[in-house]
mmCIF file of C-alpha atoms in Angstrom:
data_model
loop_
_atom_site.group_PDB
_atom_site.id
_atom_site.type_symbol
_atom_site.label_atom_id
_atom_site.label_comp_id
_atom_site.label_asym_id
_atom_site.label_seq_id
_atom_site.Cartn_x
_atom_site.Cartn_y
_atom_site.Cartn_z
ATOM 1 C CA MET A 285 -0.045 0.236 0.328
ATOM 2 C CA LYS A 286 3.061 2.348 1.145
ATOM 3 C CA LYS A 287 4.567 1.674 -2.625
ATOM 4 C CA LEU A 288 1.264 2.298 -4.243
ATOM 5 C CA PHE A 289 0.954 5.454 -2.466
ATOM 6 C CA SER A 290 4.510 6.266 -3.489
ATOM 7 C CA LEU A 291 3.721 5.709 -6.946
ATOM 8 C CA MET A 292 0.733 7.689 -7.289
ATOM 9 C CA LEU A 293 2.673 10.895 -5.632
ATOM 10 C CA VAL A 294 5.569 10.688 -7.990
ATOM 11 C CA VAL A 295 3.050 10.612 -11.009
ATOM 12 C CA ALA A 296 1.268 13.620 -9.200
ATOM 13 C CA LEU A 297 4.427 15.523 -8.652
ATOM 14 C CA LEU A 298 5.454 14.754 -12.281
ATOM 15 C CA ALA A 299 2.060 15.548 -13.379
ATOM 16 C CA GLY A 300 2.381 18.943 -11.927
ATOM 17 C CA MET A 301 5.698 19.724 -13.131
ATOM 18 C CA SER A 302 4.294 18.853 -16.720
ATOM 19 C CA CYS A 303 1.111 21.346 -15.960
ATOM 20 C CA PHE A 304 3.623 24.220 -15.172
ATOM 21 C CA ALA A 305 5.946 23.002 -18.501
ATOM 22 C CA VAL A 306 2.818 23.461 -20.615
ATOM 23 C CA ALA A 307 1.581 26.551 -18.661
ATOM 24 C CA GLU A 308 4.938 28.031 -20.079
ATOM 25 C CA GLU A 309 4.277 26.764 -23.394
ATOM 26 C CA GLU A 310 0.798 28.038 -23.728
ATOM 27 C CA LEU A 311 1.417 31.549 -22.742
ATOM 28 C CA THR A 312 0.809 33.704 -25.763
ATOM 29 C CA GLY A 313 0.505 37.599 -26.134
ATOM 30 C CA THR A 314 3.021 40.260 -26.599
ATOM 31 C CA LEU A 315 5.228 41.447 -24.240
ATOM 32 C CA SER A 316 4.942 45.286 -24.790
ATOM 33 C CA ILE A 317 7.985 47.066 -22.584
ATOM 34 C CA LEU A 318 9.570 50.551 -22.533
ATOM 35 C CA SER A 319 12.545 49.482 -21.105
ATOM 36 C CA TRP A 320 15.058 52.270 -18.665
ATOM 37 C CA TYR A 321 17.931 49.398 -20.431
ATOM 38 C CA ASP A 322 19.489 49.845 -23.938
ATOM 39 C CA GLU A 323 19.104 46.683 -26.196
ATOM 40 C CA THR A 324 22.292 45.169 -25.295
ATOM 41 C CA LYS A 325 22.015 45.575 -21.618
ATOM 42 C CA SER A 326 18.448 44.460 -21.841
ATOM 43 C CA ALA A 327 18.943 41.409 -23.978
ATOM 44 C CA PRO A 328 19.979 38.784 -21.469
ATOM 45 C CA ILE A 329 16.923 39.227 -19.575
ATOM 46 C CA ILE A 330 14.652 39.450 -22.859
ATOM 47 C CA GLU A 331 16.328 36.373 -24.185
ATOM 48 C CA GLY A 332 15.634 34.355 -20.926
ATOM 49 C CA PHE A 333 11.924 35.272 -21.116
ATOM 50 C CA LYS A 334 11.823 34.291 -24.937
ATOM 51 C CA ALA A 335 13.297 30.962 -23.743
ATOM 52 C CA LYS A 336 10.953 30.297 -21.102
ATOM 53 C CA TYR A 337 7.825 31.616 -22.657
ATOM 54 C CA PRO A 338 8.673 31.059 -26.406
ATOM 55 C CA ASN A 339 4.735 31.964 -28.065
ATOM 56 C CA VAL A 340 5.070 35.249 -26.296
ATOM 57 C CA THR A 341 6.532 37.949 -28.935
ATOM 58 C CA VAL A 342 8.450 41.136 -27.968
ATOM 59 C CA ASP A 343 7.427 44.673 -28.544
ATOM 60 C CA PHE A 344 10.502 46.663 -26.990
ATOM 61 C CA THR A 345 11.372 50.486 -26.961
ATOM 62 C CA TYR A 346 13.857 51.811 -25.343
ATOM 63 C CA ALA A 347 14.151 55.797 -24.035
ATOM 64 C CA PRO A 348 17.362 57.349 -22.465
ATOM 65 C CA PRO A 349 17.291 57.590 -19.209
ATOM 66 C CA VAL A 350 16.271 60.380 -17.407
ATOM 67 C CA GLY A 351 14.564 63.344 -19.126
ATOM 68 C CA ASP A 352 14.405 61.752 -22.016
ATOM 69 C CA TYR A 353 12.714 58.378 -20.598
ATOM 70 C CA VAL A 354 10.019 60.244 -18.181
ATOM 71 C CA GLU A 355 8.729 62.467 -21.159
ATOM 72 C CA LYS A 356 8.335 59.953 -23.254
ATOM 73 C CA MET A 357 6.565 57.430 -20.535
ATOM 74 C CA SER A 358 4.672 60.406 -19.733
ATOM 75 C CA THR A 359 3.353 61.332 -23.310
ATOM 76 C CA LEU A 360 2.232 57.250 -23.433
ATOM 77 C CA LEU A 361 0.376 57.672 -20.052
ATOM 78 C CA TYR A 362 -1.677 60.767 -20.970
ATOM 79 C CA ALA A 363 -2.295 59.430 -24.907
ATOM 80 C CA GLY A 364 -3.281 56.487 -23.640
ATOM 81 C CA THR A 365 -0.862 54.348 -25.649
ATOM 82 C CA ALA A 366 1.461 53.200 -22.876
ATOM 83 C CA PRO A 367 3.351 49.666 -23.007
ATOM 84 C CA ASP A 368 2.038 47.018 -20.470
ATOM 85 C CA VAL A 369 5.593 47.229 -18.948
ATOM 86 C CA MET A 370 7.565 50.799 -17.773
ATOM 87 C CA TYR A 371 10.370 51.189 -14.767
ATOM 88 C CA MET A 372 9.581 53.496 -12.155
ATOM 89 C CA ALA A 373 12.077 55.775 -10.695
ATOM 90 C CA LEU A 374 12.471 58.665 -8.949
ATOM 91 C CA GLU A 375 11.661 60.876 -10.964
ATOM 92 C CA ASN A 376 8.487 59.252 -12.503
ATOM 93 C CA ARG A 377 7.381 58.019 -9.432
ATOM 94 C CA GLU A 378 5.217 60.516 -8.234
ATOM 95 C CA LEU A 379 3.571 60.077 -11.613
ATOM 96 C CA LEU A 380 3.107 56.976 -11.667
ATOM 97 C CA THR A 381 1.593 56.361 -8.171
ATOM 98 C CA ALA A 382 -0.386 59.068 -7.666
ATOM 99 C CA GLY A 383 -1.949 58.717 -11.770
ATOM 100 C CA GLY A 384 -3.857 55.060 -10.815
ATOM 101 C CA TYR A 385 -1.332 53.784 -13.469
ATOM 102 C CA LEU A 386 0.220 51.165 -11.933
ATOM 103 C CA MET A 387 -1.300 47.524 -11.391
ATOM 104 C CA ASP A 388 -1.752 46.260 -7.668
ATOM 105 C CA LEU A 389 1.481 43.737 -7.355
ATOM 106 C CA SER A 390 0.980 44.040 -3.368
ATOM 107 C CA GLY A 391 -0.495 40.309 -3.150
ATOM 108 C CA GLU A 392 2.040 38.369 -5.426
ATOM 109 C CA PRO A 393 4.419 35.869 -3.496
ATOM 110 C CA TYR A 394 7.626 37.568 -4.237
ATOM 111 C CA MET A 395 5.810 40.671 -2.543
ATOM 112 C CA GLN A 396 4.742 38.997 0.255
ATOM 113 C CA ASP A 397 7.789 36.006 0.720
ATOM 114 C CA GLY A 398 10.654 38.482 1.050
ATOM 115 C CA THR A 399 12.151 38.548 -1.957
ATOM 116 C CA ILE A 400 11.548 42.130 -2.504
ATOM 117 C CA PRO A 401 12.797 43.788 0.949
ATOM 118 C CA ASP A 402 10.055 46.058 2.379
ATOM 119 C CA SER A 403 12.969 49.141 2.038
ATOM 120 C CA VAL A 404 11.956 48.934 -1.449
ATOM 121 C CA LYS A 405 8.580 48.314 -1.429
ATOM 122 C CA ALA A 406 8.148 51.478 0.621
ATOM 123 C CA MET A 407 10.303 53.512 -2.283
ATOM 124 C CA TYR A 408 8.734 52.074 -5.019
ATOM 125 C CA PRO A 409 5.234 50.639 -4.884
ATOM 126 C CA ASN A 410 4.123 47.959 -7.110
ATOM 127 C CA THR A 411 8.064 47.568 -8.572
ATOM 128 C CA ALA A 412 9.954 44.574 -8.687
ATOM 129 C CA ALA A 413 13.212 46.740 -8.078
ATOM 130 C CA VAL A 414 15.215 44.243 -7.842
ATOM 131 C CA ASP A 415 19.088 46.194 -7.188
ATOM 132 C CA CYS A 416 20.762 49.367 -5.646
ATOM 133 C CA TRP A 417 23.874 51.504 -6.100
ATOM 134 C CA VAL A 418 25.751 52.426 -3.043
ATOM 135 C CA GLY A 419 27.759 55.189 -1.668
ATOM 136 C CA GLY A 420 29.899 56.511 1.348
ATOM 137 C CA LEU A 421 33.334 57.069 1.998
ATOM 138 C CA PHE A 422 35.849 55.494 0.432
ATOM 139 C CA TYR A 423 38.754 55.208 2.371
ATOM 140 C CA ASN A 424 42.421 53.903 1.453
ATOM 141 C CA LYS A 425 43.180 51.388 4.182
ATOM 142 C CA ASP A 426 47.160 51.171 3.269
ATOM 143 C CA ILE A 427 47.072 55.179 4.344
ATOM 144 C CA PHE A 428 44.930 54.037 7.487
ATOM 145 C CA GLU A 429 47.581 51.395 8.120
ATOM 146 C CA ALA A 430 50.337 53.779 7.856
ATOM 147 C CA CYS A 431 48.846 56.152 10.581
ATOM 148 C CA GLY A 432 47.864 52.891 13.181
ATOM 149 C CA ILE A 433 44.486 53.718 12.279
ATOM 150 C CA THR A 434 43.224 50.214 12.806
ATOM 151 C CA GLU A 435 39.130 50.745 13.186
ATOM 152 C CA GLU A 436 36.355 52.052 10.745
ATOM 153 C CA PRO A 437 35.264 55.133 13.108
ATOM 154 C CA LYS A 438 31.939 54.063 14.436
ATOM 155 C CA THR A 439 30.856 57.937 15.753
ATOM 156 C CA TRP A 440 31.244 61.742 14.718
ATOM 157 C CA ASP A 441 33.936 62.376 16.875
ATOM 158 C CA GLU A 442 35.507 59.016 16.349
ATOM 159 C CA PHE A 443 35.601 60.097 12.737
ATOM 160 C CA LYS A 444 36.805 63.574 13.716
ATOM 161 C CA ALA A 445 39.587 61.897 15.098
ATOM 162 C CA VAL A 446 40.733 60.010 12.361
ATOM 163 C CA CYS A 447 40.749 62.672 10.238
ATOM 164 C CA GLN A 448 42.986 64.677 12.534
ATOM 165 C CA THR A 449 45.532 61.866 12.915
ATOM 166 C CA LEU A 450 45.768 61.469 8.685
ATOM 167 C CA VAL A 451 46.412 65.464 9.059
ATOM 168 C CA ASP A 452 49.413 64.938 12.084
ATOM 169 C CA ASN A 453 50.989 62.020 9.643
ATOM 170 C CA GLY A 454 50.930 64.623 6.050
ATOM 171 C CA TYR A 455 48.027 63.680 4.592
ATOM 172 C CA VAL A 456 44.874 64.984 2.824
ATOM 173 C CA PRO A 457 42.091 63.631 4.935
ATOM 174 C CA LEU A 458 39.394 64.379 2.928
ATOM 175 C CA MET A 459 37.733 65.233 -0.702
ATOM 176 C CA ASP A 460 34.358 66.179 -1.393
ATOM 177 C CA ASN A 461 33.413 68.511 -4.954
ATOM 178 C CA CYS A 462 30.169 68.648 -3.267
ATOM 179 C CA GLN A 463 28.241 69.291 -6.823
ATOM 180 C CA ASP A 464 26.218 65.893 -6.342
ATOM 181 C CA ALA A 465 23.202 65.914 -4.108
ATOM 182 C CA ALA A 466 23.624 62.014 -4.157
ATOM 183 C CA VAL A 467 26.561 61.603 -2.752
ATOM 184 C CA ASN A 468 27.792 64.181 -0.392
ATOM 185 C CA PHE A 469 28.101 64.442 3.925
ATOM 186 C CA VAL A 470 24.816 66.103 4.124
ATOM 187 C CA ALA A 471 22.288 63.613 2.744
ATOM 188 C CA PRO A 472 23.964 60.378 5.377
ATOM 189 C CA LEU A 473 23.907 62.939 7.984
ATOM 190 C CA PHE A 474 20.512 63.377 7.804
ATOM 191 C CA GLY A 475 19.881 59.793 7.739
ATOM 192 C CA ALA A 476 21.749 59.459 10.869
ATOM 193 C CA GLU A 477 20.726 62.273 13.085
ATOM 194 C CA THR A 478 16.979 63.069 11.470
ATOM 195 C CA LEU A 479 15.640 59.936 9.699
ATOM 196 C CA SER A 480 17.294 57.363 12.726
ATOM 197 C CA LYS A 481 14.891 58.719 15.016
ATOM 198 C CA ASP A 482 11.907 60.111 13.039
ATOM 199 C CA PRO A 483 11.805 57.833 9.904
ATOM 200 C CA ASP A 484 8.637 59.826 8.917
ATOM 201 C CA PHE A 485 10.498 63.042 9.550
ATOM 202 C CA THR A 486 10.371 64.475 5.579
ATOM 203 C CA ALA A 487 6.535 63.163 5.428
ATOM 204 C CA LYS A 488 5.720 65.317 8.136
ATOM 205 C CA VAL A 489 7.549 68.409 6.233
ATOM 206 C CA PHE A 490 5.297 67.714 3.442
ATOM 207 C CA ALA A 491 2.332 67.430 5.221
ATOM 208 C CA GLY A 492 2.962 70.965 6.998
ATOM 209 C CA GLU A 493 3.698 69.349 10.349
ATOM 210 C CA ALA A 494 7.383 70.248 9.979
ATOM 211 C CA THR A 495 9.917 72.115 8.345
ATOM 212 C CA PHE A 496 13.534 71.521 6.719
ATOM 213 C CA GLU A 497 15.029 73.679 9.147
ATOM 214 C CA GLU A 498 14.338 71.714 12.183
ATOM 215 C CA GLY A 499 15.549 68.467 10.253
ATOM 216 C CA TRP A 500 18.921 69.777 8.296
ATOM 217 C CA THR A 501 20.195 72.232 10.358
ATOM 218 C CA LYS A 502 22.359 70.036 12.318
ATOM 219 C CA PRO A 503 23.487 67.679 9.237
ATOM 220 C CA PHE A 504 24.746 71.118 7.780
ATOM 221 C CA GLU A 505 26.385 72.170 10.887
ATOM 222 C CA MET A 506 28.454 68.816 11.184
ATOM 223 C CA PHE A 507 29.127 69.328 7.515
ATOM 224 C CA ARG A 508 30.438 72.437 8.866
ATOM 225 C CA GLU A 509 32.494 71.474 11.133
ATOM 226 C CA LEU A 510 34.675 69.421 9.074
ATOM 227 C CA VAL A 511 35.399 73.117 6.853
ATOM 228 C CA ASP A 512 36.319 74.533 10.128
ATOM 229 C CA LEU A 513 38.603 71.859 11.439
ATOM 230 C CA GLY A 514 40.678 71.877 8.063
ATOM 231 C CA TYR A 515 39.475 68.778 7.053
ATOM 232 C CA LEU A 516 37.707 70.113 3.714
ATOM 233 C CA THR A 517 38.566 73.388 2.410
ATOM 234 C CA PRO A 518 36.387 76.500 0.179
ATOM 235 C CA ASP A 519 38.556 75.374 -2.696
ATOM 236 C CA MET A 520 37.127 71.778 -3.125
ATOM 237 C CA VAL A 521 33.961 73.404 -4.460
ATOM 238 C CA GLY A 522 35.777 73.939 -7.700
ATOM 239 C CA ILE A 523 36.814 70.530 -8.404
ATOM 240 C CA SER A 524 34.946 68.014 -10.740
ATOM 241 C CA GLY A 525 33.531 64.654 -9.573
ATOM 242 C CA ASP A 526 36.495 62.859 -11.900
ATOM 243 C CA ASP A 527 39.271 64.777 -10.145
ATOM 244 C CA VAL A 528 38.346 63.971 -6.809
ATOM 245 C CA VAL A 529 38.184 60.354 -7.909
ATOM 246 C CA VAL A 530 41.976 60.406 -9.577
ATOM 247 C CA GLN A 531 43.052 61.660 -6.523
ATOM 248 C CA PHE A 532 41.766 58.785 -4.410
ATOM 249 C CA ALA A 533 42.919 56.356 -7.232
ATOM 250 C CA THR A 534 46.625 57.949 -7.057
ATOM 251 C CA GLU A 535 46.524 58.081 -3.407
ATOM 252 C CA GLN A 536 47.001 61.999 -2.686
ATOM 253 C CA VAL A 537 43.790 61.864 -0.514
ATOM 254 C CA ALA A 538 42.733 59.366 2.445
ATOM 255 C CA MET A 539 39.205 59.390 1.631
ATOM 256 C CA ILE A 540 36.585 60.823 -0.440
ATOM 257 C CA MET A 541 32.789 60.741 -0.628
ATOM 258 C CA GLY A 542 31.419 58.533 -3.823
ATOM 259 C CA GLY A 543 29.561 56.030 -5.353
ATOM 260 C CA SER A 544 29.942 52.788 -6.573
ATOM 261 C CA TRP A 545 29.985 54.085 -10.600
ATOM 262 C CA ASN A 546 33.602 55.277 -9.349
ATOM 263 C CA LEU A 547 34.954 51.477 -8.840
ATOM 264 C CA SER A 548 35.545 51.106 -12.450
ATOM 265 C CA THR A 549 37.614 54.262 -12.866
ATOM 266 C CA ILE A 550 39.605 53.188 -9.618
ATOM 267 C CA ALA A 551 40.220 49.875 -11.174
ATOM 268 C CA GLN A 552 41.698 51.040 -14.281
ATOM 269 C CA ILE A 553 43.822 53.673 -12.571
ATOM 270 C CA ASN A 554 45.177 51.292 -10.044
ATOM 271 C CA PRO A 555 43.572 47.845 -10.061
ATOM 272 C CA GLU A 556 45.963 47.202 -6.803
ATOM 273 C CA LEU A 557 44.638 50.078 -4.342
ATOM 274 C CA ASN A 558 43.760 48.898 -1.270
ATOM 275 C CA TYR A 559 40.437 50.142 -0.010
ATOM 276 C CA GLU A 560 36.925 49.713 1.167
ATOM 277 C CA ILE A 561 33.583 51.776 1.191
ATOM 278 C CA MET A 562 32.588 52.958 5.047
ATOM 279 C CA GLY A 563 29.278 54.519 5.796
ATOM 280 C CA VAL A 564 29.661 58.073 7.185
ATOM 281 C CA PRO A 565 28.919 58.175 11.118
ATOM 282 C CA GLY A 566 26.806 60.188 12.618
ATOM 283 C CA THR A 567 26.588 61.160 16.591
ATOM 284 C CA GLU A 568 25.397 57.930 16.947
ATOM 285 C CA GLU A 569 24.102 55.893 13.896
ATOM 286 C CA ILE A 570 26.104 55.261 10.747
ATOM 287 C CA TYR A 571 24.704 56.050 7.421
ATOM 288 C CA TYR A 572 25.803 55.187 3.951
ATOM 289 C CA CYS A 573 24.907 56.846 0.565
ATOM 290 C CA GLY A 574 22.827 55.080 -2.203
ATOM 291 C CA CYS A 575 19.463 54.074 -3.370
ATOM 292 C CA ILE A 576 17.377 51.256 -5.184
ATOM 293 C CA ASN A 577 17.537 51.248 -9.066
ATOM 294 C CA VAL A 578 14.601 51.656 -11.209
ATOM 295 C CA GLY A 579 12.495 48.342 -11.352
ATOM 296 C CA PRO A 580 9.669 47.496 -14.065
ATOM 297 C CA CYS A 581 6.184 48.083 -13.334
ATOM 298 C CA ILE A 582 2.658 47.153 -14.780
ATOM 299 C CA ASN A 583 0.368 49.260 -16.579
ATOM 300 C CA ALA A 584 -3.000 48.821 -15.055
ATOM 301 C CA ASN A 585 -4.640 48.712 -18.594
ATOM 302 C CA ALA A 586 -1.877 46.158 -19.403
ATOM 303 C CA LYS A 587 -3.379 44.942 -22.633
ATOM 304 C CA TYR A 588 -1.478 41.333 -22.342
ATOM 305 C CA PRO A 589 -1.361 41.375 -18.220
ATOM 306 C CA GLU A 590 -0.472 37.440 -17.783
ATOM 307 C CA VAL A 591 2.656 38.183 -19.853
ATOM 308 C CA ALA A 592 3.426 41.272 -18.486
ATOM 309 C CA LYS A 593 3.152 39.422 -14.915
ATOM 310 C CA ALA A 594 4.919 36.838 -16.023
ATOM 311 C CA PHE A 595 8.181 38.790 -17.163
ATOM 312 C CA VAL A 596 8.074 40.556 -13.652
ATOM 313 C CA GLU A 597 8.333 37.327 -12.226
ATOM 314 C CA TYR A 598 10.956 35.846 -14.492
ATOM 315 C CA VAL A 599 12.589 39.264 -13.636
ATOM 316 C CA VAL A 600 12.655 38.069 -10.038
ATOM 317 C CA SER A 601 13.424 34.932 -10.323
ATOM 318 C CA PRO A 602 16.892 33.077 -9.641
ATOM 319 C CA GLU A 603 17.895 33.233 -13.509
ATOM 320 C CA GLY A 604 16.188 36.322 -13.901
ATOM 321 C CA LEU A 605 18.603 38.209 -10.870
ATOM 322 C CA GLU A 606 21.468 36.807 -11.777
ATOM 323 C CA ALA A 607 21.340 38.110 -15.810
ATOM 324 C CA GLN A 608 20.604 41.718 -14.210
ATOM 325 C CA PHE A 609 23.274 41.771 -12.000
ATOM 326 C CA ASN A 610 25.864 40.459 -14.924
ATOM 327 C CA THR A 611 24.614 43.440 -16.885
ATOM 328 C CA TYR A 612 23.289 46.214 -15.374
ATOM 329 C CA GLY A 613 25.850 46.968 -12.974
ATOM 330 C CA GLY A 614 23.840 47.018 -9.967
ATOM 331 C CA PHE A 615 24.091 45.611 -6.601
ATOM 332 C CA THR A 616 21.261 42.808 -5.853
ATOM 333 C CA VAL A 617 19.218 43.172 -3.384
ATOM 334 C CA ALA A 618 16.268 40.619 -3.751
ATOM 335 C CA LYS A 619 16.405 37.422 -2.426
ATOM 336 C CA GLY A 620 17.150 34.339 -4.525
ATOM 337 C CA PHE A 621 20.390 35.210 -5.905
ATOM 338 C CA THR A 622 23.653 36.299 -3.714
ATOM 339 C CA PRO A 623 26.418 37.937 -5.796
ATOM 340 C CA GLU A 624 29.631 37.534 -4.882
ATOM 341 C CA LEU A 625 30.577 41.075 -4.305
ATOM 342 C CA SER A 626 34.146 42.410 -3.806
ATOM 343 C CA PRO A 627 35.053 43.232 0.060
ATOM 344 C CA ALA A 628 35.349 47.302 -1.473
ATOM 345 C CA VAL A 629 31.400 47.234 -1.325
ATOM 346 C CA LYS A 630 29.996 43.996 0.868
ATOM 347 C CA ASP A 631 28.990 46.695 3.606
ATOM 348 C CA ALA A 632 27.848 49.236 1.865
ATOM 349 C CA VAL A 633 25.578 46.992 -0.426
ATOM 350 C CA GLU A 634 24.478 44.722 3.006
ATOM 351 C CA ALA A 635 23.651 48.368 4.330
ATOM 352 C CA VAL A 636 21.337 49.448 1.650
ATOM 353 C CA GLN A 637 19.831 46.327 1.616
ATOM 354 C CA ALA A 638 19.001 46.713 5.323
ATOM 355 C CA GLY A 639 17.611 50.351 4.781
ATOM 356 C CA GLN A 640 20.596 52.285 6.114
ATOM 357 C CA PHE A 641 20.880 54.704 3.607
ATOM 358 C CA HIS A 642 19.572 58.612 2.745
ATOM 359 C CA ILE A 643 19.356 59.902 -0.748
ATOM 360 C CA PRO A 644 17.151 63.273 -0.501
ATOM 361 C CA MET A 645 15.482 62.540 -3.803
ATOM 362 C CA SER A 646 13.706 59.036 -2.507
ATOM 363 C CA GLU A 647 11.789 60.769 -0.082
ATOM 364 C CA TRP A 648 10.827 64.384 -1.711
ATOM 365 C CA VAL A 649 7.975 62.927 -3.313
ATOM 366 C CA SER A 650 6.891 66.237 -4.839
ATOM 367 C CA HIS A 651 9.002 68.749 -6.697
ATOM 368 C CA THR A 652 11.733 67.232 -6.295
ATOM 369 C CA GLU A 653 14.221 68.647 -9.035
ATOM 370 C CA SER A 654 13.879 72.054 -7.526
ATOM 371 C CA LEU A 655 14.219 70.754 -4.143
ATOM 372 C CA ARG A 656 17.567 68.906 -5.496
ATOM 373 C CA LEU A 657 19.281 71.943 -6.888
ATOM 374 C CA THR A 658 18.572 74.396 -3.939
ATOM 375 C CA PHE A 659 19.830 71.512 -1.701
ATOM 376 C CA ILE A 660 23.296 71.547 -3.638
ATOM 377 C CA ALA A 661 23.277 75.282 -3.622
ATOM 378 C CA GLY A 662 23.118 75.323 0.462
ATOM 379 C CA VAL A 663 25.918 72.092 0.485
ATOM 380 C CA GLN A 664 28.337 74.586 -1.633
ATOM 381 C CA ASP A 665 27.324 77.767 0.120
ATOM 382 C CA VAL A 666 27.847 76.062 3.286
ATOM 383 C CA LEU A 667 31.099 74.959 2.262
ATOM 384 C CA VAL A 668 32.385 78.172 0.924
ATOM 385 C CA GLY A 669 30.948 80.494 4.137
ATOM 386 C CA ALA A 670 27.912 82.107 2.089
ATOM 387 C CA CYS A 671 25.071 81.304 4.385
ATOM 388 C CA THR A 672 25.059 79.223 7.699
ATOM 389 C CA PRO A 673 23.887 75.646 8.106
ATOM 390 C CA ALA A 674 20.479 76.886 9.295
ATOM 391 C CA GLU A 675 20.163 79.234 6.523
ATOM 392 C CA ALA A 676 21.257 76.310 4.179
ATOM 393 C CA ALA A 677 18.224 74.245 5.450
ATOM 394 C CA ALA A 678 15.614 77.148 5.688
ATOM 395 C CA ARG A 679 16.445 77.641 2.134
ATOM 396 C CA LEU A 680 14.467 74.263 1.220
ATOM 397 C CA ASP A 681 11.517 75.488 3.024
ATOM 398 C CA ALA A 682 11.276 78.271 1.258
ATOM 399 C CA LYS A 683 11.503 76.517 -1.560
ATOM 400 C CA LEU A 684 8.833 74.209 -1.181
ATOM 401 C CA ALA A 685 6.936 77.074 -0.310
ATOM 402 C CA GLU A 686 7.415 78.865 -3.292
ATOM 403 C CA VAL A 687 6.568 75.904 -5.691
ATOM 404 C CA THR A 688 4.040 74.784 -4.038
ATOM 405 C CA ALA A 689 2.005 78.122 -4.522
ATOM 406 C CA ALA A 690 2.910 78.503 -7.875
#
């Protein structure tokens, strides 16, 4: 009897597997997609999907990010001719979510079983964003060792002590061109000093229940402290980001603020450079720069919804995750595929996966570009002494009031 039951179970399992295979073979229709990535980068994903669903045709369109993509997607949405699959970015998130253009994917298995982390779902609703970029303090491990610095600083006071040790040993401790809203000292310090205590702070600002000045003055003050102590100098405001990376790669400076897109440049200039990326330590917490990359979402009025859903399911599958890691250049945050990471970025990627990062634009849910430009101007003016930290923070309030009233 047991043998008969076992045989029946095996037959049932094989039949179930066969049904899945038939379902894949029988899925028909068209995958229409407006891709954030060009044909070359998208090829492994599209080809893998086609191999799994051979009876599906693909209508592929590419628009270069960021401006061209957002403009084309907006035009298609307003005309009612948008494709079934689009990509959500910080720059079009408000349009897609507020406009009701997205299919609700919250009940899908990959949204329920932890495949897509909670921090990703909070940033990109109903979107299968699976990877990230990371940034923070790039530091030269050999210079640290030469100066007797044996551990990464964990607090703001320890960080200042490290800077002073580097100065005492004849090194330039820091460089930052202060021209990038995504990678700078002030943004992660805001995460460490304000968001760590009140994760809803920015939402309160936009609801009129708090002000930028209340949450951003201290991070600007801490940034200015680095200038007052001589660790950053006003003349750095004119240095290009490329020059900063070159000086780090050629070991002319011990630490820089940088992003993961700088890794290839450093490898080309000095492949033997011994360095890692650490977070920016605040009073008690450590935050990194970084953000979740764009991800596919589905048009609420998709012509072939089952095909679109199958594509997104493939994107979050282990096979799809590996293909994206190998071609897109991001770092996988979704569960199901664990890439081998270099020691230089491992801690940073894990921190971003855990939500221990901040990029202002991720929380500025409206008037993002106006606020970004105001923020950058404030960082630069604080660096050169053209305004106080409180004034730089208050400018954000003034700008939000201005664009909201317009």
